[in-house]
PDB file of C-alpha atoms in Angstrom:
ATOM      1  CA  MET A   1      91.414 122.956 110.906  1.00 34.00           C
ATOM      2  CA  SER A   2      94.170 125.351 111.972  1.00 34.00           C
ATOM      3  CA  GLU A   3      97.394 125.873 110.036  1.00 35.00           C
ATOM      4  CA  GLU A   4      99.240 123.867 112.690  1.00 34.00           C
ATOM      5  CA  GLU A   5      96.841 120.933 112.182  1.00 35.00           C
ATOM      6  CA  THR A   6      97.100 120.872 108.396  1.00 34.00           C
ATOM      7  CA  PRO A   7      98.383 117.425 107.336  1.00 36.00           C
ATOM      8  CA  SER A   8     101.833 117.287 105.759  1.00 36.00           C
ATOM      9  CA  TYR A   9     100.481 115.269 102.832  1.00 37.00           C
ATOM     10  CA  ARG A  10      97.652 115.962 100.400  1.00 45.00           C
ATOM     11  CA  PRO A  11      94.565 113.907 101.335  1.00 46.00           C
ATOM     12  CA  LEU A  12      91.957 112.659  98.888  1.00 41.00           C
ATOM     13  CA  GLY A  13      90.389 115.639  97.158  1.00 42.00           C
ATOM     14  CA  GLY A  14      93.047 117.966  98.511  1.00 41.00           C
ATOM     15  CA  ALA A  15      94.538 118.720  95.118  1.00 44.00           C
ATOM     16  CA  LYS A  16      91.215 119.994  93.818  1.00 43.00           C
ATOM     17  CA  LYS A  17      90.732 122.207  96.870  1.00 43.00           C
ATOM     18  CA  ARG A  18      94.220 123.642  96.455  1.00 44.00           C
ATOM     19  CA  ALA A  19      93.548 124.335  92.770  1.00 45.00           C
ATOM     20  CA  GLU A  20      90.296 126.093  93.652  1.00 46.00           C
ATOM     21  CA  ALA A  21      92.211 128.204  96.151  1.00 43.00           C
ATOM     22  CA  GLY A  22      94.637 129.254  93.428  1.00 43.00           C
ATOM     23  CA  ALA A  23      97.628 127.326  94.799  1.00 40.00           C
ATOM     24  CA  LEU A  24     100.394 126.737  92.280  1.00 39.00           C
ATOM     25  CA  PRO A  25     101.525 123.159  91.518  1.00 47.00           C
ATOM     26  CA  LEU A  26     104.848 122.033  92.903  1.00 50.00           C
ATOM     27  CA  ALA A  27     106.771 122.405  89.637  1.00 50.00           C
ATOM     28  CA  GLN A  28     110.033 121.296  91.217  1.00 67.00           C
ATOM     29  CA  LYS A  29     108.620 117.822  91.956  1.00 90.00           C
ATOM     30  CA  ARG A  30     108.046 115.128  89.373  1.00 96.00           C
ATOM     31  CA  LEU A  31     104.542 113.675  89.306  1.00 98.00           C
ATOM     32  CA  ALA A  32     103.920 109.926  88.995  1.00 98.00           C
ATOM     33  CA  LEU A  33     100.583 108.299  88.182  1.00 98.00           C
ATOM     34  CA  VAL A  34     100.509 104.737  89.526  1.00 98.00           C
ATOM     35  CA  THR A  35      97.509 102.622  88.534  1.00 98.00           C
ATOM     36  CA  GLY A  36      96.474 100.139  91.178  1.00 98.00           C
ATOM     37  CA  GLY A  37      98.808 102.204  93.329  1.00 98.00           C
ATOM     38  CA  HIS A  38      96.905 102.032  96.617  1.00 98.00           C
ATOM     39  CA  ARG A  39      97.557  98.435  97.676  1.00 96.00           C
ATOM     40  CA  ARG A  40      99.766  95.337  97.422  1.00 96.00           C
ATOM     41  CA  LEU A  41     102.620  95.707  94.891  1.00 97.00           C
ATOM     42  CA  GLY A  42     101.173  98.939  93.503  1.00 98.00           C
ATOM     43  CA  GLY A  43     101.175 100.403  97.001  1.00 98.00           C
ATOM     44  CA  ILE A  44     104.812  99.464  97.513  1.00 98.00           C
ATOM     45  CA  ILE A  45     105.688 101.097  94.182  1.00 98.00           C
ATOM     46  CA  SER A  46     103.820 104.252  95.241  1.00 98.00           C
ATOM     47  CA  ALA A  47     105.698 104.302  98.559  1.00 98.00           C
ATOM     48  CA  ALA A  48     109.017 104.094  96.702  1.00 98.00           C
ATOM     49  CA  PHE A  49     108.084 107.142  94.622  1.00 98.00           C
ATOM     50  CA  ALA A  50     107.044 108.978  97.796  1.00 98.00           C
ATOM     51  CA  ARG A  51     110.431 108.276  99.374  1.00 97.00           C
ATOM     52  CA  ALA A  52     112.113 109.550  96.204  1.00 98.00           C
ATOM     53  CA  GLY A  53     110.319 112.896  96.509  1.00 97.00           C
ATOM     54  CA  TYR A  54     107.689 112.507  93.790  1.00 98.00           C
ATOM     55  CA  SER A  55     104.155 113.867  93.925  1.00 98.00           C
ATOM     56  CA  LEU A  56     101.659 111.048  93.414  1.00 98.00           C
ATOM     57  CA  ALA A  57      98.394 110.404  91.616  1.00 98.00           C
ATOM     58  CA  ILE A  58      97.193 107.095  93.066  1.00 98.00           C
ATOM     59  CA  HIS A  59      94.582 105.120  91.123  1.00 98.00           C
ATOM     60  CA  GLY A  60      92.263 102.381  92.313  1.00 97.00           C
ATOM     61  CA  SER A  61      89.617 100.543  90.320  1.00 95.00           C
ATOM     62  CA  HIS A  62      86.910 100.652  93.003  1.00 95.00           C
ATOM     63  CA  ASP A  63      88.369 102.734  95.828  1.00 96.00           C
ATOM     64  CA  THR A  64      91.627 104.357  96.896  1.00 95.00           C
ATOM     65  CA  ARG A  65      91.820 103.113 100.471  1.00 95.00           C
ATOM     66  CA  LEU A  66      95.550 102.989 101.135  1.00 97.00           C
ATOM     67  CA  ASP A  67      97.503 100.098 102.588  1.00 96.00           C
ATOM     68  CA  SER A  68      98.750 101.217 105.997  1.00 96.00           C
ATOM     69  CA  HIS A  69     102.434 101.208 105.013  1.00 97.00           C
ATOM     70  CA  LEU A  70     101.682 103.524 102.091  1.00 98.00           C
ATOM     71  CA  ALA A  71      99.642 105.940 104.199  1.00 97.00           C
ATOM     72  CA  LEU A  72     102.541 106.141 106.657  1.00 97.00           C
ATOM     73  CA  ALA A  73     105.062 106.713 103.847  1.00 97.00           C
ATOM     74  CA  LEU A  74     102.988 109.534 102.362  1.00 98.00           C
ATOM     75  CA  GLU A  75     102.728 111.221 105.752  1.00 97.00           C
ATOM     76  CA  GLU A  76     106.364 110.677 106.696  1.00 97.00           C
ATOM     77  CA  HIS A  77     107.659 112.228 103.468  1.00 96.00           C
ATOM     78  CA  GLY A  78     105.090 115.021 103.214  1.00 96.00           C
ATOM     79  CA  THR A  79     104.004 113.707  99.824  1.00 97.00           C
ATOM     80  CA  GLU A  80     101.624 115.753  97.688  1.00 97.00           C
ATOM     81  CA  TRP A  81      99.091 113.200  96.480  1.00 98.00           C
ATOM     82  CA  ASP A  82      95.535 112.582  95.427  1.00 98.00           C
ATOM     83  CA  GLY A  83      93.413 109.505  94.724  1.00 98.00           C
ATOM     84  CA  PHE A  84      91.457 108.656  91.561  1.00 98.00           C
ATOM     85  CA  THR A  85      88.873 105.899  91.162  1.00 97.00           C
ATOM     86  CA  VAL A  86      88.318 104.532  87.655  1.00 97.00           C
ATOM     87  CA  ASP A  87      87.087 101.018  86.862  1.00 97.00           C
ATOM     88  CA  PHE A  88      89.237  99.726  83.998  1.00 97.00           C
ATOM     89  CA  ALA A  89      86.605  97.108  83.184  1.00 95.00           C
ATOM     90  CA  ASP A  90      85.464  99.965  80.944  1.00 93.00           C
ATOM     91  CA  PRO A  91      88.813 100.827  79.310  1.00 91.00           C
ATOM     92  CA  GLU A  92      87.504 104.107  77.918  1.00 90.00           C
ATOM     93  CA  GLY A  93      87.569 105.478  81.451  1.00 92.00           C
ATOM     94  CA  ALA A  94      91.326 104.975  81.476  1.00 94.00           C
ATOM     95  CA  GLU A  95      91.776 107.467  78.660  1.00 92.00           C
ATOM     96  CA  GLU A  96      90.142 110.172  80.770  1.00 96.00           C
ATOM     97  CA  LEU A  97      92.336 109.510  83.811  1.00 97.00           C
ATOM     98  CA  VAL A  98      95.417 111.363  82.561  1.00 97.00           C
ATOM     99  CA  ALA A  99      93.390 114.516  81.861  1.00 96.00           C
ATOM    100  CA  LEU A 100      91.769 114.276  85.293  1.00 97.00           C
ATOM    101  CA  VAL A 101      95.188 114.022  86.953  1.00 97.00           C
ATOM    102  CA  ALA A 102      96.444 117.012  84.939  1.00 96.00           C
ATOM    103  CA  GLU A 103      93.415 119.020  85.999  1.00 96.00           C
ATOM    104  CA  ARG A 104      93.783 118.161  89.688  1.00 96.00           C
ATOM    105  CA  PHE A 105      97.537 118.818  89.872  1.00 96.00           C
ATOM    106  CA  GLY A 106      97.728 121.647  87.358  1.00 94.00           C
ATOM    107  CA  ARG A 107     100.025 119.676  85.050  1.00 95.00           C
ATOM    108  CA  PRO A 108     100.220 116.213  83.461  1.00 96.00           C
ATOM    109  CA  PRO A 109     102.174 113.351  85.031  1.00 97.00           C
ATOM    110  CA  ASP A 110     105.839 112.874  84.203  1.00 98.00           C
ATOM    111  CA  VAL A 111     105.701 109.133  84.901  1.00 98.00           C
ATOM    112  CA  LEU A 112     102.965 106.565  84.245  1.00 98.00           C
ATOM    113  CA  VAL A 113     103.190 103.171  85.950  1.00 98.00           C
ATOM    114  CA  ASN A 114     100.694 100.653  84.569  1.00 98.00           C
ATOM    115  CA  SER A 115     100.411  98.379  87.590  1.00 98.00           C
ATOM    116  CA  ALA A 116      96.652  97.707  87.903  1.00 98.00           C
ATOM    117  CA  ALA A 117      95.740  94.157  86.890  1.00 98.00           C
ATOM    118  CA  ILE A 118      93.244  91.384  87.448  1.00 97.00           C
ATOM    119  CA  PHE A 119      94.066  87.713  87.790  1.00 93.00           C
ATOM    120  CA  GLY A 120      91.805  84.700  87.303  1.00 94.00           C
ATOM    121  CA  GLN A 121      91.931  80.911  87.225  1.00 95.00           C
ATOM    122  CA  ASP A 122      91.280  79.460  83.782  1.00 97.00           C
ATOM    123  CA  ARG A 123      92.860  77.128  81.256  1.00 97.00           C
ATOM    124  CA  ILE A 124      92.328  76.427  77.567  1.00 97.00           C
ATOM    125  CA  ASP A 125      89.660  73.810  78.346  1.00 97.00           C
ATOM    126  CA  ASN A 126      87.437  76.145  80.385  1.00 97.00           C
ATOM    127  CA  VAL A 127      88.288  79.743  79.438  1.00 97.00           C
ATOM    128  CA  ASN A 128      85.404  81.701  77.959  1.00 98.00           C
ATOM    129  CA  ALA A 129      84.969  84.933  76.042  1.00 98.00           C
ATOM    130  CA  ASP A 130      84.075  86.922  79.154  1.00 97.00           C
ATOM    131  CA  ASP A 131      87.302  85.811  80.885  1.00 97.00           C
ATOM    132  CA  LEU A 132      89.389  86.785  77.882  1.00 98.00           C
ATOM    133  CA  MET A 133      87.766  90.156  77.307  1.00 98.00           C
ATOM    134  CA  ARG A 134      87.714  91.102  81.003  1.00 97.00           C
ATOM    135  CA  HIS A 135      91.437  90.431  81.418  1.00 98.00           C
ATOM    136  CA  TYR A 136      92.316  92.120  78.152  1.00 98.00           C
ATOM    137  CA  ALA A 137      90.273  95.192  79.090  1.00 98.00           C
ATOM    138  CA  VAL A 138      92.024  95.759  82.420  1.00 98.00           C
ATOM    139  CA  ASN A 139      95.495  94.374  81.740  1.00 98.00           C
ATOM    140  CA  CYS A 140      96.120  95.618  78.197  1.00 98.00           C
ATOM    141  CA  ALA A 141      93.385  97.815  76.702  1.00 98.00           C
ATOM    142  CA  ALA A 142      93.385 100.225  79.659  1.00 98.00           C
ATOM    143  CA  PRO A 143      97.207 100.587  79.643  1.00 98.00           C
ATOM    144  CA  THR A 144      97.061 101.142  75.881  1.00 98.00           C
ATOM    145  CA  LEU A 145      94.550 103.972  76.215  1.00 98.00           C
ATOM    146  CA  LEU A 146      96.490 105.411  79.149  1.00 98.00           C
ATOM    147  CA  THR A 147      99.607 105.360  76.976  1.00 98.00           C
ATOM    148  CA  LYS A 148      97.697 107.175  74.227  1.00 98.00           C
ATOM    149  CA  ALA A 149      96.454 109.827  76.655  1.00 98.00           C
ATOM    150  CA  PHE A 150      99.864 110.206  78.310  1.00 98.00           C
ATOM    151  CA  ALA A 151     101.509 110.706  74.916  1.00 97.00           C
ATOM    152  CA  THR A 152      98.984 113.239  73.622  1.00 96.00           C
ATOM    153  CA  VAL A 153      98.313 115.415  76.673  1.00 96.00           C
ATOM    154  CA  PRO A 154     100.054 118.809  76.348  1.00 91.00           C
ATOM    155  CA  ALA A 155     103.290 118.556  78.330  1.00 90.00           C
ATOM    156  CA  GLY A 156     106.719 120.103  78.570  1.00 79.00           C
ATOM    157  CA  THR A 157     109.965 118.863  77.104  1.00 81.00           C
ATOM    158  CA  GLY A 158     111.333 117.154  80.224  1.00 90.00           C
ATOM    159  CA  ASP A 159     111.964 113.417  80.543  1.00 95.00           C
ATOM    160  CA  ARG A 160     108.634 111.570  80.503  1.00 98.00           C
ATOM    161  CA  CYS A 161     108.315 107.818  80.732  1.00 98.00           C
ATOM    162  CA  ILE A 162     106.014 104.825  81.122  1.00 98.00           C
ATOM    163  CA  VAL A 163     106.754 101.654  83.092  1.00 99.00           C
ATOM    164  CA  ASN A 164     104.519  98.645  82.474  1.00 98.00           C
ATOM    165  CA  ILE A 165     104.273  95.847  85.040  1.00 98.00           C
ATOM    166  CA  LEU A 166     104.451  92.479  83.259  1.00 98.00           C
ATOM    167  CA  ASP A 167     105.099  88.969  84.645  1.00 98.00           C
ATOM    168  CA  GLN A 168     108.122  86.693  84.390  1.00 98.00           C
ATOM    169  CA  ARG A 169     105.935  83.945  82.898  1.00 97.00           C
ATOM    170  CA  ILE A 170     105.787  85.732  79.535  1.00 97.00           C
ATOM    171  CA  ASP A 171     109.110  84.082  78.571  1.00 96.00           C
ATOM    172  CA  HIS A 172     107.922  80.534  79.371  1.00 96.00           C
ATOM    173  CA  PRO A 173     104.112  80.600  79.558  1.00 97.00           C
ATOM    174  CA  HIS A 174     102.297  77.622  81.070  1.00 97.00           C
ATOM    175  CA  GLY A 175      98.650  76.619  80.793  1.00 96.00           C
ATOM    176  CA  ASP A 176      97.374  78.131  84.037  1.00 97.00           C
ATOM    177  CA  GLN A 177      95.661  81.551  84.256  1.00 97.00           C
ATOM    178  CA  LEU A 178      95.391  81.624  80.474  1.00 98.00           C
ATOM    179  CA  ALA A 179      93.456  84.893  80.099  1.00 98.00           C
ATOM    180  CA  TYR A 180      95.831  86.710  82.476  1.00 98.00           C
ATOM    181  CA  THR A 181      98.921  85.333  80.718  1.00 98.00           C
ATOM    182  CA  LEU A 182      97.694  86.321  77.268  1.00 98.00           C
ATOM    183  CA  SER A 183      96.875  89.835  78.464  1.00 98.00           C
ATOM    184  CA  LYS A 184     100.359  90.265  79.963  1.00 98.00           C
ATOM    185  CA  MET A 185     101.960  89.010  76.747  1.00 98.00           C
ATOM    186  CA  ALA A 186      99.924  91.626  74.883  1.00 98.00           C
ATOM    187  CA  LEU A 187     101.145  94.302  77.327  1.00 98.00           C
ATOM    188  CA  ALA A 188     104.724  93.203  76.638  1.00 98.00           C
ATOM    189  CA  GLY A 189     104.029  93.778  72.951  1.00 98.00           C
ATOM    190  CA  LEU A 190     102.673  97.233  73.718  1.00 98.00           C
ATOM    191  CA  THR A 191     105.892  98.024  75.588  1.00 98.00           C
ATOM    192  CA  LYS A 192     108.046  97.318  72.542  1.00 98.00           C
ATOM    193  CA  LEU A 193     105.719  98.969  70.057  1.00 98.00           C
ATOM    194  CA  SER A 194     105.165 102.159  72.035  1.00 98.00           C
ATOM    195  CA  ALA A 195     108.848 102.490  72.951  1.00 98.00           C
ATOM    196  CA  SER A 196     109.604 102.648  69.230  1.00 98.00           C
ATOM    197  CA  THR A 197     106.741 104.881  68.157  1.00 98.00           C
ATOM    198  CA  LEU A 198     106.845 107.368  71.051  1.00 98.00           C
ATOM    199  CA  ALA A 199     110.599 108.008  71.029  1.00 98.00           C
ATOM    200  CA  PRO A 200     112.214 110.461  71.524  1.00 97.00           C
ATOM    201  CA  GLN A 201     109.501 112.275  73.484  1.00 96.00           C
ATOM    202  CA  ILE A 202     108.557 109.381  75.785  1.00 98.00           C
ATOM    203  CA  ARG A 203     110.494 106.397  77.078  1.00 98.00           C
ATOM    204  CA  VAL A 204     108.642 103.101  77.615  1.00 98.00           C
ATOM    205  CA  ASN A 205     110.018 100.197  79.647  1.00 98.00           C
ATOM    206  CA  ALA A 206     108.703  97.337  81.746  1.00 98.00           C
ATOM    207  CA  VAL A 207     109.381  95.361  84.904  1.00 98.00           C
ATOM    208  CA  ALA A 208     108.501  91.660  84.981  1.00 98.00           C
ATOM    209  CA  PRO A 209     108.158  90.442  88.585  1.00 98.00           C
ATOM    210  CA  GLY A 210     108.296  86.868  89.755  1.00 97.00           C
ATOM    211  CA  LEU A 211     106.427  85.413  92.716  1.00 96.00           C
ATOM    212  CA  THR A 212     106.597  88.107  95.356  1.00 95.00           C
ATOM    213  CA  ILE A 213     103.614  88.849  97.606  1.00 92.00           C
ATOM    214  CA  ALA A 214     101.995  85.585  98.641  1.00 86.00           C
ATOM    215  CA  THR A 215      98.224  85.230  98.480  1.00 88.00           C
ATOM    216  CA  PRO A 216      96.260  82.934 100.825  1.00 88.00           C
ATOM    217  CA  ASP A 217      96.832  80.174  98.233  1.00 88.00           C
ATOM    218  CA  TYR A 218     100.382  79.757  99.581  1.00 92.00           C
ATOM    219  CA  ASP A 219     101.745  78.717 102.962  1.00 88.00           C
ATOM    220  CA  VAL A 220     105.100  79.626 104.486  1.00 86.00           C
ATOM    221  CA  GLY A 221     106.662  76.236 103.852  1.00 94.00           C
ATOM    222  CA  GLN A 222     105.556  76.275 100.224  1.00 96.00           C
ATOM    223  CA  MET A 223     107.097  79.712  99.681  1.00 95.00           C
ATOM    224  CA  GLU A 224     110.383  78.484 101.121  1.00 95.00           C
ATOM    225  CA  ARG A 225     110.356  75.437  98.853  1.00 96.00           C
ATOM    226  CA  LEU A 226     109.457  77.539  95.820  1.00 97.00           C
ATOM    227  CA  ALA A 227     112.410  79.815  96.518  1.00 97.00           C
ATOM    228  CA  LYS A 228     114.699  76.820  95.997  1.00 97.00           C
ATOM    229  CA  LEU A 229     113.257  76.346  92.496  1.00 97.00           C
ATOM    230  CA  MET A 230     114.583  79.727  91.364  1.00 97.00           C
ATOM    231  CA  PRO A 231     118.003  79.874  89.693  1.00 98.00           C
ATOM    232  CA  LEU A 232     119.121  82.250  92.480  1.00 98.00           C
ATOM    233  CA  GLU A 233     117.366  80.080  95.105  1.00 97.00           C
ATOM    234  CA  ARG A 234     115.470  83.077  96.436  1.00 97.00           C
ATOM    235  CA  LEU A 235     112.304  84.962  95.632  1.00 97.00           C
ATOM    236  CA  PRO A 236     112.324  88.678  94.863  1.00 98.00           C
ATOM    237  CA  GLN A 237     111.148  91.140  97.479  1.00 97.00           C
ATOM    238  CA  ALA A 238     108.440  93.642  96.606  1.00 98.00           C
ATOM    239  CA  ASP A 239     110.771  96.523  97.500  1.00 98.00           C
ATOM    240  CA  GLN A 240     113.248  95.246  94.900  1.00 98.00           C
ATOM    241  CA  ILE A 241     110.551  95.399  92.220  1.00 98.00           C
ATOM    242  CA  ALA A 242     109.654  98.942  93.280  1.00 98.00           C
ATOM    243  CA  GLU A 243     113.344  99.908  93.118  1.00 98.00           C
ATOM    244  CA  ALA A 244     113.487  98.648  89.524  1.00 98.00           C
ATOM    245  CA  VAL A 245     110.441 100.727  88.581  1.00 98.00           C
ATOM    246  CA  LEU A 246     111.965 103.786  90.220  1.00 98.00           C
ATOM    247  CA  TYR A 247     115.272 103.168  88.420  1.00 98.00           C
ATOM    248  CA  LEU A 248     113.569 103.019  85.016  1.00 98.00           C
ATOM    249  CA  ALA A 249     111.649 106.204  85.842  1.00 98.00           C
ATOM    250  CA  GLY A 250     114.947 108.038  86.122  1.00 97.00           C
ATOM    251  CA  ALA A 251     117.036 106.181  83.527  1.00 98.00           C
ATOM    252  CA  GLY A 252     117.002 108.770  80.762  1.00 97.00           C
ATOM    253  CA  ALA A 253     118.964 106.676  78.246  1.00 98.00           C
ATOM    254  CA  ILE A 254     116.832 103.510  78.497  1.00 98.00           C
ATOM    255  CA  THR A 255     113.752 102.631  76.462  1.00 98.00           C
ATOM    256  CA  GLY A 256     112.192  99.424  75.135  1.00 98.00           C
ATOM    257  CA  GLN A 257     113.683  97.300  77.921  1.00 98.00           C
ATOM    258  CA  THR A 258     112.182  94.787  80.354  1.00 98.00           C
ATOM    259  CA  LEU A 259     113.832  94.149  83.708  1.00 98.00           C
ATOM    260  CA  TYR A 260     113.057  90.720  85.186  1.00 98.00           C
ATOM    261  CA  ILE A 261     112.989  90.906  88.981  1.00 98.00           C
ATOM    262  CA  ASP A 262     112.244  87.255  89.645  1.00 98.00           C
ATOM    263  CA  GLY A 263     115.190  85.392  91.138  1.00 98.00           C
ATOM    264  CA  GLY A 264     115.941  84.179  87.597  1.00 98.00           C
ATOM    265  CA  ALA A 265     112.579  82.416  87.151  1.00 97.00           C
ATOM    266  CA  HIS A 266     112.231  83.586  83.544  1.00 98.00           C
ATOM    267  CA  LEU A 267     115.246  81.433  82.646  1.00 97.00           C
ATOM    268  CA  ARG A 268     113.352  78.219  83.419  1.00 97.00           C
ATOM    269  CA  SER A 269     110.127  76.600  82.302  1.00 97.00           C
ATOM    270  CA  TYR A 270     107.594  75.532  84.943  1.00 97.00           C
ATOM    271  CA  ASP A 271     104.769  73.107  84.107  1.00 95.00           C
ATOM    272  CA  ARG A 272     102.213  74.830  86.338  1.00 95.00           C
ATOM    273  CA  ASP A 273     101.695  78.140  88.081  1.00 96.00           C
ATOM    274  CA  PHE A 274     103.710  78.430  91.281  1.00 96.00           C
ATOM    275  CA  MET A 275     100.589  78.066  93.448  1.00 94.00           C
ATOM    276  CA  HIS A 276     100.327  74.429  92.303  1.00 94.00           C
ATOM    277  CA  LEU A 277     103.994  73.546  92.918  1.00 95.00           C
ATOM    278  CA  CYS A 278     105.836  72.439  96.071  1.00 93.00           C
ATOM    279  CA  ARG A 279     102.676  71.721  98.025  1.00 90.00           C
TER     280      ARG A 279
END
């Protein structure tokens, strides 16, 4: 490939090749590691960091194939990025991810966004040990070990922070998706605990989204009816959640806080998960 044909962004594996060639890291850019950052909400969060001028380490559990909007954003903004595949079903792999990112980019990340999560259908009458442990491994144990690695990797004295992605249901939990809900409540506890213990070197905050990106379980009419159930009578947009994450990444005087981006849903109690309502 000629110099004129060289892509304006760093493709998968490009960081390693640059390091082997002796290229210096872009010290003037902040580096964000976004878990689950290649698709859906994680991909929208990654795109927001790209627009803000960050370099990006994008994680996927099984692959790092990018959503099309994210690939376009990385190219449009000339983002330095690389992809990392680690299956958080084995949480110990998460602890190695921070060191791998530091090796590829020549420095550790300044921002960690714990966005990767799994989501299942279970209730107290049918949940089993495998459901509970699988959700805890991905949704809480992996972020905990990532937090440990982020806090202990040799780094400079600049502002470093973690943003955990929670769920608005943690304020008024219902009986659906029990294993998922418990794991997100545990992650909320980690947010508070680590914000206290890691200060002043590292800030730790969280964003708790409401219903945002519809799955095939929802239809258009249902989404419109659900919006009317919110105190603000509207659902949050994914870009608004990404903006909140980006704000916390740069809010140097904030730690231990959770921003609810949910149309006010956390203020009310719902008997069932949204997918079962307004059908």
